[in-house]
mmCIF file of N, CA and C in Angstrom:
data_model
loop_
_atom_site.group_PDB
_atom_site.id
_atom_site.type_symbol
_atom_site.label_atom_id
_atom_site.label_comp_id
_atom_site.label_asym_id
_atom_site.label_seq_id
_atom_site.Cartn_x
_atom_site.Cartn_y
_atom_site.Cartn_z
ATOM 1 N N MET A 5 27.036 54.541 150.690
ATOM 2 C CA MET A 5 27.782 55.045 151.819
ATOM 3 C C MET A 5 29.192 55.461 151.409
ATOM 4 N N HIS A 6 29.822 54.704 150.538
ATOM 5 C CA HIS A 6 31.195 55.006 150.163
ATOM 6 C C HIS A 6 31.302 55.872 148.923
ATOM 7 N N GLY A 7 30.225 56.050 148.168
ATOM 8 C CA GLY A 7 30.273 56.875 146.970
ATOM 9 C C GLY A 7 31.139 56.266 145.897
ATOM 10 N N ASN A 8 31.549 57.095 144.951
ATOM 11 C CA ASN A 8 32.393 56.660 143.845
ATOM 12 C C ASN A 8 33.848 56.646 144.315
ATOM 13 N N LEU A 9 34.388 55.465 144.520
ATOM 14 C CA LEU A 9 35.757 55.343 145.018
ATOM 15 C C LEU A 9 36.799 55.726 143.973
ATOM 16 N N LEU A 10 36.380 55.856 142.714
ATOM 17 C CA LEU A 10 37.309 56.221 141.649
ATOM 18 C C LEU A 10 37.419 57.732 141.462
ATOM 19 N N GLY A 11 36.651 58.493 142.195
ATOM 20 C CA GLY A 11 36.699 59.943 142.082
ATOM 21 C C GLY A 11 35.364 60.493 141.625
ATOM 22 N N PRO A 12 35.291 61.796 141.484
ATOM 23 C CA PRO A 12 34.021 62.418 141.105
ATOM 24 C C PRO A 12 33.642 62.107 139.659
ATOM 25 N N GLU A 13 32.357 62.171 139.420
ATOM 26 C CA GLU A 13 31.857 62.004 138.063
ATOM 27 C C GLU A 13 32.333 63.179 137.204
ATOM 28 N N PRO A 14 32.511 62.980 135.905
ATOM 29 C CA PRO A 14 32.894 64.087 135.026
ATOM 30 C C PRO A 14 31.823 65.180 135.038
ATOM 31 N N THR A 15 32.272 66.420 134.963
ATOM 32 C CA THR A 15 31.353 67.549 134.886
ATOM 33 C C THR A 15 31.142 67.888 133.423
ATOM 34 N N ARG A 16 29.883 67.984 133.051
ATOM 35 C CA ARG A 16 29.510 68.334 131.676
ATOM 36 C C ARG A 16 28.632 69.572 131.713
ATOM 37 N N LEU A 17 29.145 70.648 131.150
ATOM 38 C CA LEU A 17 28.374 71.880 131.104
ATOM 39 C C LEU A 17 27.169 71.718 130.191
ATOM 40 N N PRO A 18 26.109 72.480 130.440
ATOM 41 C CA PRO A 18 24.931 72.392 129.578
ATOM 42 C C PRO A 18 25.200 73.004 128.203
ATOM 43 N N ASP A 19 24.444 72.520 127.226
ATOM 44 C CA ASP A 19 24.541 73.089 125.878
ATOM 45 C C ASP A 19 24.101 74.542 125.901
ATOM 46 N N ARG A 20 24.759 75.352 125.090
ATOM 47 C CA ARG A 20 24.415 76.770 124.933
ATOM 48 C C ARG A 20 24.183 77.009 123.442
ATOM 49 N N ALA A 21 23.051 76.571 122.942
ATOM 50 C CA ALA A 21 22.784 76.550 121.504
ATOM 51 C C ALA A 21 22.864 77.929 120.853
ATOM 52 N N GLU A 22 22.313 78.937 121.481
ATOM 53 C CA GLU A 22 22.271 80.244 120.832
ATOM 54 C C GLU A 22 23.663 80.877 120.668
ATOM 55 N N PRO A 23 24.432 81.040 121.743
ATOM 56 C CA PRO A 23 25.767 81.617 121.528
ATOM 57 C C PRO A 23 26.683 80.705 120.726
ATOM 58 N N GLN A 24 26.562 79.374 120.923
ATOM 59 C CA GLN A 24 27.394 78.439 120.159
ATOM 60 C C GLN A 24 27.086 78.552 118.672
ATOM 61 N N GLY A 25 25.808 78.626 118.352
ATOM 62 C CA GLY A 25 25.399 78.770 116.958
ATOM 63 C C GLY A 25 25.913 80.053 116.342
ATOM 64 N N ALA A 26 25.855 81.139 117.109
ATOM 65 C CA ALA A 26 26.358 82.417 116.601
ATOM 66 C C ALA A 26 27.856 82.330 116.316
ATOM 67 N N LEU A 27 28.598 81.769 117.239
ATOM 68 C CA LEU A 27 30.047 81.646 117.053
ATOM 69 C C LEU A 27 30.367 80.706 115.894
ATOM 70 N N ASP A 28 29.672 79.576 115.841
ATOM 71 C CA ASP A 28 29.923 78.599 114.783
ATOM 72 C C ASP A 28 29.551 79.126 113.396
ATOM 73 N N SER A 29 28.617 80.065 113.338
ATOM 74 C CA SER A 29 28.209 80.612 112.037
ATOM 75 C C SER A 29 29.098 81.761 111.576
ATOM 76 N N GLY A 30 30.118 82.097 112.364
ATOM 77 C CA GLY A 30 31.067 83.113 111.942
ATOM 78 C C GLY A 30 30.874 84.490 112.548
ATOM 79 N N THR A 31 29.948 84.621 113.486
ATOM 80 C CA THR A 31 29.793 85.903 114.170
ATOM 81 C C THR A 31 31.088 86.217 114.910
ATOM 82 N N ASP A 32 31.526 87.458 114.836
ATOM 83 C CA ASP A 32 32.762 87.857 115.503
ATOM 84 C C ASP A 32 32.678 87.508 116.993
ATOM 85 N N PRO A 33 33.726 86.896 117.542
ATOM 86 C CA PRO A 33 33.695 86.534 118.957
ATOM 87 C C PRO A 33 33.439 87.724 119.887
ATOM 88 N N ALA A 34 33.857 88.914 119.490
ATOM 89 C CA ALA A 34 33.598 90.089 120.323
ATOM 90 C C ALA A 34 32.097 90.374 120.399
ATOM 91 N N GLU A 35 31.395 90.174 119.302
ATOM 92 C CA GLU A 35 29.940 90.351 119.314
ATOM 93 C C GLU A 35 29.272 89.277 120.166
ATOM 94 N N VAL A 36 29.761 88.053 120.062
ATOM 95 C CA VAL A 36 29.199 86.965 120.856
ATOM 96 C C VAL A 36 29.446 87.236 122.341
ATOM 97 N N ALA A 37 30.658 87.650 122.698
ATOM 98 C CA ALA A 37 30.978 87.942 124.103
ATOM 99 C C ALA A 37 30.131 89.104 124.627
ATOM 100 N N ALA A 38 29.874 90.088 123.792
ATOM 101 C CA ALA A 38 29.051 91.221 124.217
ATOM 102 C C ALA A 38 27.602 90.803 124.431
ATOM 103 N N SER A 39 27.114 89.879 123.631
ATOM 104 C CA SER A 39 25.734 89.417 123.761
ATOM 105 C C SER A 39 25.559 88.371 124.858
ATOM 106 N N TRP A 40 26.569 87.533 125.032
ATOM 107 C CA TRP A 40 26.540 86.465 126.044
ATOM 108 C C TRP A 40 27.854 86.503 126.814
ATOM 109 N N PRO A 41 28.019 87.452 127.730
ATOM 110 C CA PRO A 41 29.314 87.615 128.399
ATOM 111 C C PRO A 41 29.733 86.445 129.276
ATOM 112 N N ASP A 42 28.832 85.522 129.539
ATOM 113 C CA ASP A 42 29.203 84.351 130.334
ATOM 114 C C ASP A 42 29.569 83.146 129.474
ATOM 115 N N PHE A 43 29.674 83.344 128.157
ATOM 116 C CA PHE A 43 29.987 82.253 127.230
ATOM 117 C C PHE A 43 31.497 82.162 127.040
ATOM 118 N N SER A 44 32.118 81.218 127.725
ATOM 119 C CA SER A 44 33.585 81.089 127.747
ATOM 120 C C SER A 44 34.202 80.927 126.372
ATOM 121 N N GLU A 45 33.517 80.237 125.487
ATOM 122 C CA GLU A 45 34.125 79.971 124.186
ATOM 123 C C GLU A 45 34.378 81.247 123.394
ATOM 124 N N ALA A 46 33.514 82.255 123.553
ATOM 125 C CA ALA A 46 33.750 83.532 122.872
ATOM 126 C C ALA A 46 35.027 84.185 123.396
ATOM 127 N N TRP A 47 35.208 84.172 124.709
ATOM 128 C CA TRP A 47 36.422 84.745 125.305
ATOM 129 C C TRP A 47 37.657 83.953 124.889
ATOM 130 N N ALA A 48 37.519 82.633 124.811
ATOM 131 C CA ALA A 48 38.643 81.801 124.367
ATOM 132 C C ALA A 48 39.025 82.146 122.932
ATOM 133 N N ALA A 49 38.024 82.326 122.067
ATOM 134 C CA ALA A 49 38.301 82.677 120.667
ATOM 135 C C ALA A 49 38.993 84.030 120.582
ATOM 136 N N LEU A 50 38.564 84.979 121.407
ATOM 137 C CA LEU A 50 39.232 86.294 121.427
ATOM 138 C C LEU A 50 40.679 86.154 121.904
ATOM 139 N N ALA A 51 40.892 85.341 122.924
ATOM 140 C CA ALA A 51 42.254 85.130 123.437
ATOM 141 C C ALA A 51 43.137 84.469 122.384
ATOM 142 N N GLU A 52 42.598 83.471 121.701
ATOM 143 C CA GLU A 52 43.373 82.788 120.658
ATOM 144 C C GLU A 52 43.707 83.740 119.516
ATOM 145 N N ARG A 53 42.774 84.597 119.167
ATOM 146 C CA ARG A 53 43.027 85.578 118.110
ATOM 147 C C ARG A 53 44.120 86.551 118.541
ATOM 148 N N ALA A 54 44.082 86.988 119.799
ATOM 149 C CA ALA A 54 45.118 87.893 120.301
ATOM 150 C C ALA A 54 46.482 87.196 120.352
ATOM 151 N N LEU A 55 46.513 85.929 120.745
ATOM 152 C CA LEU A 55 47.781 85.194 120.741
ATOM 153 C C LEU A 55 48.343 85.087 119.329
ATOM 154 N N ALA A 56 47.478 84.828 118.357
ATOM 155 C CA ALA A 56 47.921 84.721 116.964
ATOM 156 C C ALA A 56 48.478 86.044 116.453
ATOM 157 N N ALA A 57 48.027 87.151 117.039
ATOM 158 C CA ALA A 57 48.506 88.485 116.655
ATOM 159 C C ALA A 57 49.674 88.941 117.532
ATOM 160 N N ASP A 58 50.240 88.029 118.328
ATOM 161 C CA ASP A 58 51.352 88.329 119.231
ATOM 162 C C ASP A 58 51.012 89.424 120.244
ATOM 163 N N ASP A 59 49.793 89.439 120.709
ATOM 164 C CA ASP A 59 49.341 90.387 121.718
ATOM 165 C C ASP A 59 49.021 89.613 122.996
ATOM 166 N N ALA A 60 50.076 89.227 123.704
ATOM 167 C CA ALA A 60 49.930 88.341 124.857
ATOM 168 C C ALA A 60 49.173 88.987 126.015
ATOM 169 N N VAL A 61 49.327 90.285 126.209
ATOM 170 C CA VAL A 61 48.639 90.947 127.324
ATOM 171 C C VAL A 61 47.129 90.942 127.093
ATOM 172 N N THR A 62 46.709 91.270 125.886
ATOM 173 C CA THR A 62 45.282 91.229 125.570
ATOM 174 C C THR A 62 44.768 89.792 125.647
ATOM 175 N N ALA A 63 45.541 88.850 125.148
ATOM 176 C CA ALA A 63 45.157 87.441 125.216
ATOM 177 C C ALA A 63 44.978 87.003 126.662
ATOM 178 N N TYR A 64 45.880 87.432 127.518
ATOM 179 C CA TYR A 64 45.803 87.090 128.938
ATOM 180 C C TYR A 64 44.493 87.597 129.540
ATOM 181 N N ALA A 65 44.135 88.826 129.225
ATOM 182 C CA ALA A 65 42.897 89.406 129.766
ATOM 183 C C ALA A 65 41.662 88.657 129.256
ATOM 184 N N TYR A 66 41.611 88.394 127.970
ATOM 185 C CA TYR A 66 40.475 87.647 127.417
ATOM 186 C C TYR A 66 40.414 86.239 128.003
ATOM 187 N N ALA A 67 41.555 85.570 128.059
ATOM 188 C CA ALA A 67 41.591 84.195 128.552
ATOM 189 C C ALA A 67 41.185 84.121 130.020
ATOM 190 N N ARG A 68 41.645 85.077 130.809
ATOM 191 C CA ARG A 68 41.292 85.077 132.230
ATOM 192 C C ARG A 68 39.790 85.272 132.407
ATOM 193 N N THR A 69 39.195 86.129 131.576
ATOM 194 C CA THR A 69 37.752 86.330 131.641
ATOM 195 C C THR A 69 37.023 85.027 131.310
ATOM 196 N N GLY A 70 37.416 84.368 130.218
ATOM 197 C CA GLY A 70 36.787 83.110 129.839
ATOM 198 C C GLY A 70 36.981 82.026 130.880
ATOM 199 N N TYR A 71 38.147 81.999 131.466
ATOM 200 C CA TYR A 71 38.460 81.029 132.517
ATOM 201 C C TYR A 71 37.533 81.221 133.718
ATOM 202 N N HIS A 72 37.406 82.454 134.188
ATOM 203 C CA HIS A 72 36.567 82.709 135.360
ATOM 204 C C HIS A 72 35.090 82.489 135.072
ATOM 205 N N ARG A 73 34.643 82.868 133.871
ATOM 206 C CA ARG A 73 33.254 82.598 133.499
ATOM 207 C C ARG A 73 33.006 81.089 133.460
ATOM 208 N N GLY A 74 33.981 80.342 132.976
ATOM 209 C CA GLY A 74 33.860 78.889 132.937
ATOM 210 C C GLY A 74 33.855 78.266 134.320
ATOM 211 N N LEU A 75 34.701 78.775 135.220
ATOM 212 C CA LEU A 75 34.688 78.262 136.596
ATOM 213 C C LEU A 75 33.319 78.452 137.226
ATOM 214 N N ASP A 76 32.714 79.619 137.016
ATOM 215 C CA ASP A 76 31.370 79.872 137.549
ATOM 216 C C ASP A 76 30.379 78.831 137.032
ATOM 217 N N GLN A 77 30.442 78.553 135.740
ATOM 218 C CA GLN A 77 29.518 77.589 135.140
ATOM 219 C C GLN A 77 29.781 76.167 135.646
ATOM 220 N N LEU A 78 31.044 75.817 135.780
ATOM 221 C CA LEU A 78 31.373 74.490 136.300
ATOM 222 C C LEU A 78 30.815 74.304 137.711
ATOM 223 N N ARG A 79 30.969 75.324 138.531
ATOM 224 C CA ARG A 79 30.455 75.232 139.905
ATOM 225 C C ARG A 79 28.943 75.078 139.897
ATOM 226 N N ARG A 80 28.257 75.834 139.032
ATOM 227 C CA ARG A 80 26.800 75.706 138.938
ATOM 228 C C ARG A 80 26.392 74.309 138.449
ATOM 229 N N ALA A 81 27.274 73.666 137.701
ATOM 230 C CA ALA A 81 26.999 72.314 137.186
ATOM 231 C C ALA A 81 27.375 71.226 138.188
ATOM 232 N N GLY A 82 27.829 71.614 139.374
ATOM 233 C CA GLY A 82 28.122 70.649 140.423
ATOM 234 C C GLY A 82 29.591 70.335 140.644
ATOM 235 N N TRP A 83 30.478 70.947 139.878
ATOM 236 C CA TRP A 83 31.919 70.721 140.032
ATOM 237 C C TRP A 83 32.366 71.269 141.380
ATOM 238 N N LYS A 84 33.183 70.524 142.090
ATOM 239 C CA LYS A 84 33.620 70.900 143.440
ATOM 240 C C LYS A 84 35.048 71.440 143.488
ATOM 241 N N GLY A 85 35.599 71.807 142.364
ATOM 242 C CA GLY A 85 36.961 72.323 142.332
ATOM 243 C C GLY A 85 37.986 71.295 141.914
ATOM 244 N N PHE A 86 37.530 70.092 141.602
ATOM 245 C CA PHE A 86 38.417 69.030 141.129
ATOM 246 C C PHE A 86 37.568 68.017 140.386
ATOM 247 N N GLY A 87 38.248 67.191 139.630
ATOM 248 C CA GLY A 87 37.558 66.137 138.898
ATOM 249 C C GLY A 87 37.546 66.401 137.407
ATOM 250 N N PRO A 88 37.161 65.396 136.643
ATOM 251 C CA PRO A 88 37.225 65.473 135.185
ATOM 252 C C PRO A 88 36.275 66.517 134.588
ATOM 253 N N VAL A 89 36.795 67.203 133.571
ATOM 254 C CA VAL A 89 36.019 68.123 132.737
ATOM 255 C C VAL A 89 36.333 67.683 131.301
ATOM 256 N N PRO A 90 35.564 66.747 130.751
ATOM 257 C CA PRO A 90 35.928 66.104 129.488
ATOM 258 C C PRO A 90 35.982 67.057 128.287
ATOM 259 N N TRP A 91 37.101 67.005 127.570
ATOM 260 C CA TRP A 91 37.270 67.752 126.331
ATOM 261 C C TRP A 91 36.261 67.283 125.290
ATOM 262 N N SER A 92 35.920 66.011 125.294
ATOM 263 C CA SER A 92 35.032 65.446 124.277
ATOM 264 C C SER A 92 33.607 66.003 124.360
ATOM 265 N N HIS A 93 33.255 66.618 125.465
ATOM 266 C CA HIS A 93 31.929 67.225 125.628
ATOM 267 C C HIS A 93 32.008 68.677 125.143
ATOM 268 N N ARG A 94 31.423 68.954 123.993
ATOM 269 C CA ARG A 94 31.585 70.261 123.338
ATOM 270 C C ARG A 94 31.357 71.465 124.257
ATOM 271 N N PRO A 95 30.322 71.504 125.086
ATOM 272 C CA PRO A 95 30.147 72.688 125.939
ATOM 273 C C PRO A 95 31.301 72.944 126.911
ATOM 274 N N ASN A 96 32.104 71.926 127.217
ATOM 275 C CA ASN A 96 33.268 72.118 128.090
ATOM 276 C C ASN A 96 34.445 72.764 127.354
ATOM 277 N N GLN A 97 34.432 72.731 126.048
ATOM 278 C CA GLN A 97 35.609 73.151 125.288
ATOM 279 C C GLN A 97 35.915 74.639 125.418
ATOM 280 N N GLY A 98 34.922 75.471 125.608
ATOM 281 C CA GLY A 98 35.186 76.896 125.786
ATOM 282 C C GLY A 98 36.032 77.153 127.019
ATOM 283 N N PHE A 99 35.643 76.539 128.133
ATOM 284 C CA PHE A 99 36.430 76.679 129.356
ATOM 285 C C PHE A 99 37.840 76.143 129.159
ATOM 286 N N LEU A 100 37.951 74.951 128.592
ATOM 287 C CA LEU A 100 39.272 74.340 128.415
ATOM 288 C C LEU A 100 40.131 75.136 127.439
ATOM 289 N N ARG A 101 39.540 75.682 126.388
ATOM 290 C CA ARG A 101 40.292 76.544 125.466
ATOM 291 C C ARG A 101 40.766 77.815 126.163
ATOM 292 N N ALA A 102 39.908 78.398 127.006
ATOM 293 C CA ALA A 102 40.303 79.600 127.749
ATOM 294 C C ALA A 102 41.451 79.273 128.706
ATOM 295 N N LEU A 103 41.380 78.122 129.353
ATOM 296 C CA LEU A 103 42.441 77.696 130.263
ATOM 297 C C LEU A 103 43.760 77.500 129.506
ATOM 298 N N ALA A 104 43.701 76.879 128.338
ATOM 299 C CA ALA A 104 44.911 76.692 127.525
ATOM 300 C C ALA A 104 45.464 78.031 127.058
ATOM 301 N N ALA A 105 44.586 78.927 126.621
ATOM 302 C CA ALA A 105 45.038 80.253 126.183
ATOM 303 C C ALA A 105 45.650 81.026 127.348
ATOM 304 N N LEU A 106 45.079 80.864 128.536
ATOM 305 C CA LEU A 106 45.645 81.521 129.713
ATOM 306 C C LEU A 106 47.042 80.990 130.004
ATOM 307 N N ALA A 107 47.232 79.680 129.872
ATOM 308 C CA ALA A 107 48.563 79.099 130.074
ATOM 309 C C ALA A 107 49.557 79.677 129.071
ATOM 310 N N LEU A 108 49.155 79.733 127.810
ATOM 311 C CA LEU A 108 50.056 80.261 126.773
ATOM 312 C C LEU A 108 50.360 81.734 126.982
ATOM 313 N N ALA A 109 49.335 82.518 127.280
ATOM 314 C CA ALA A 109 49.540 83.964 127.482
ATOM 315 C C ALA A 109 50.392 84.214 128.717
ATOM 316 N N ALA A 110 50.152 83.456 129.785
ATOM 317 C CA ALA A 110 50.961 83.607 130.990
ATOM 318 C C ALA A 110 52.423 83.307 130.693
ATOM 319 N N GLY A 111 52.665 82.255 129.946
ATOM 320 C CA GLY A 111 54.039 81.937 129.565
ATOM 321 C C GLY A 111 54.670 83.038 128.735
ATOM 322 N N ALA A 112 53.886 83.623 127.839
ATOM 323 C CA ALA A 112 54.404 84.674 126.960
ATOM 324 C C ALA A 112 54.760 85.947 127.715
ATOM 325 N N ILE A 113 54.109 86.216 128.840
ATOM 326 C CA ILE A 113 54.423 87.431 129.596
ATOM 327 C C ILE A 113 55.313 87.149 130.807
ATOM 328 N N GLY A 114 55.826 85.928 130.871
ATOM 329 C CA GLY A 114 56.781 85.594 131.916
ATOM 330 C C GLY A 114 56.176 85.164 133.238
ATOM 331 N N GLU A 115 54.899 84.859 133.260
ATOM 332 C CA GLU A 115 54.237 84.368 134.471
ATOM 333 C C GLU A 115 54.389 82.843 134.527
ATOM 334 N N THR A 116 55.584 82.396 134.828
ATOM 335 C CA THR A 116 55.916 80.985 134.772
ATOM 336 C C THR A 116 55.046 80.141 135.702
ATOM 337 N N ALA A 117 54.843 80.593 136.923
ATOM 338 C CA ALA A 117 54.035 79.817 137.875
ATOM 339 C C ALA A 117 52.595 79.691 137.374
ATOM 340 N N GLU A 118 52.045 80.761 136.829
ATOM 341 C CA GLU A 118 50.681 80.721 136.292
ATOM 342 C C GLU A 118 50.606 79.795 135.079
ATOM 343 N N HIS A 119 51.614 79.861 134.220
ATOM 344 C CA HIS A 119 51.669 78.966 133.062
ATOM 345 C C HIS A 119 51.651 77.508 133.515
ATOM 346 N N GLU A 120 52.472 77.183 134.482
ATOM 347 C CA GLU A 120 52.550 75.808 134.973
ATOM 348 C C GLU A 120 51.259 75.384 135.656
ATOM 349 N N ARG A 121 50.662 76.265 136.471
ATOM 350 C CA ARG A 121 49.419 75.946 137.165
ATOM 351 C C ARG A 121 48.301 75.677 136.168
ATOM 352 N N CYS A 122 48.188 76.536 135.160
ATOM 353 C CA CYS A 122 47.124 76.364 134.154
ATOM 354 C C CYS A 122 47.360 75.120 133.303
ATOM 355 N N SER A 123 48.601 74.856 132.960
ATOM 356 C CA SER A 123 48.918 73.660 132.176
ATOM 357 C C SER A 123 48.581 72.387 132.951
ATOM 358 N N THR A 124 48.897 72.377 134.240
ATOM 359 C CA THR A 124 48.578 71.231 135.086
ATOM 360 C C THR A 124 47.074 71.075 135.247
ATOM 361 N N PHE A 125 46.376 72.191 135.463
ATOM 362 C CA PHE A 125 44.921 72.168 135.612
ATOM 363 C C PHE A 125 44.274 71.621 134.339
ATOM 364 N N LEU A 126 44.780 72.029 133.189
ATOM 365 C CA LEU A 126 44.244 71.544 131.911
ATOM 366 C C LEU A 126 44.414 70.030 131.797
ATOM 367 N N ALA A 127 45.603 69.541 132.071
ATOM 368 C CA ALA A 127 45.865 68.098 131.982
ATOM 369 C C ALA A 127 45.077 67.315 133.027
ATOM 370 N N ASP A 128 44.902 67.898 134.213
ATOM 371 C CA ASP A 128 44.111 67.241 135.250
ATOM 372 C C ASP A 128 42.631 67.202 134.873
ATOM 373 N N SER A 129 42.165 68.209 134.157
ATOM 374 C CA SER A 129 40.754 68.260 133.732
ATOM 375 C C SER A 129 40.448 67.154 132.741
ATOM 376 N N ASP A 130 41.354 66.982 131.794
ATOM 377 C CA ASP A 130 41.220 65.901 130.804
ATOM 378 C C ASP A 130 42.585 65.696 130.180
ATOM 379 N N PRO A 131 43.202 64.544 130.363
ATOM 380 C CA PRO A 131 44.530 64.293 129.795
ATOM 381 C C PRO A 131 44.582 64.459 128.276
ATOM 382 N N ALA A 132 43.434 64.382 127.584
ATOM 383 C CA ALA A 132 43.401 64.570 126.129
ATOM 384 C C ALA A 132 43.422 66.047 125.732
ATOM 385 N N ALA A 133 43.070 66.931 126.644
ATOM 386 C CA ALA A 133 42.938 68.351 126.301
ATOM 387 C C ALA A 133 44.248 69.002 125.865
ATOM 388 N N PRO A 134 45.368 68.813 126.560
ATOM 389 C CA PRO A 134 46.596 69.496 126.116
ATOM 390 C C PRO A 134 46.980 69.154 124.672
ATOM 391 N N ALA A 135 46.882 67.904 124.301
ATOM 392 C CA ALA A 135 47.215 67.519 122.927
ATOM 393 C C ALA A 135 46.223 68.115 121.939
ATOM 394 N N ALA A 136 44.944 68.104 122.291
ATOM 395 C CA ALA A 136 43.919 68.668 121.410
ATOM 396 C C ALA A 136 44.123 70.156 121.201
ATOM 397 N N LEU A 137 44.745 70.823 122.186
ATOM 398 C CA LEU A 137 44.930 72.267 122.114
ATOM 399 C C LEU A 137 46.379 72.661 121.804
ATOM 400 N N GLY A 138 47.185 71.706 121.421
ATOM 401 C CA GLY A 138 48.552 72.006 121.011
ATOM 402 C C GLY A 138 49.512 72.296 122.143
ATOM 403 N N LEU A 139 49.205 71.835 123.338
ATOM 404 C CA LEU A 139 50.093 72.086 124.486
ATOM 405 C C LEU A 139 50.850 70.863 124.944
ATOM 406 N N ALA A 140 50.759 69.780 124.187
ATOM 407 C CA ALA A 140 51.455 68.549 124.608
ATOM 408 C C ALA A 140 52.742 68.376 123.836
#
């Protein structure tokens, strides 16, 4: 009757062996994103590559795509818009990486409110994620 008084259960996205394997084996993230456009980790990798090249606008676009694709997947996995999204669960890392890249890209283009919102969302998803992604 009272449910989990400590909050919602952590959301764990399902494994995506084929696109994950392609990315892990060194396939260019652009090829992975073209083959599996709903695979957040490919978009996150593209965003991180653009950030490393000081191309914040392109990074923002890639990161936003990965973020939205990840939100769709989280909702399909039962996430209600809040609650833990554990960094330690590998399939969640694409979404969390895209969210971190979005925070960084937003900050780089002067979108301070978006940077703060994404940074807070990342820490709320998993307090370990910001440190794991270099944002702590």
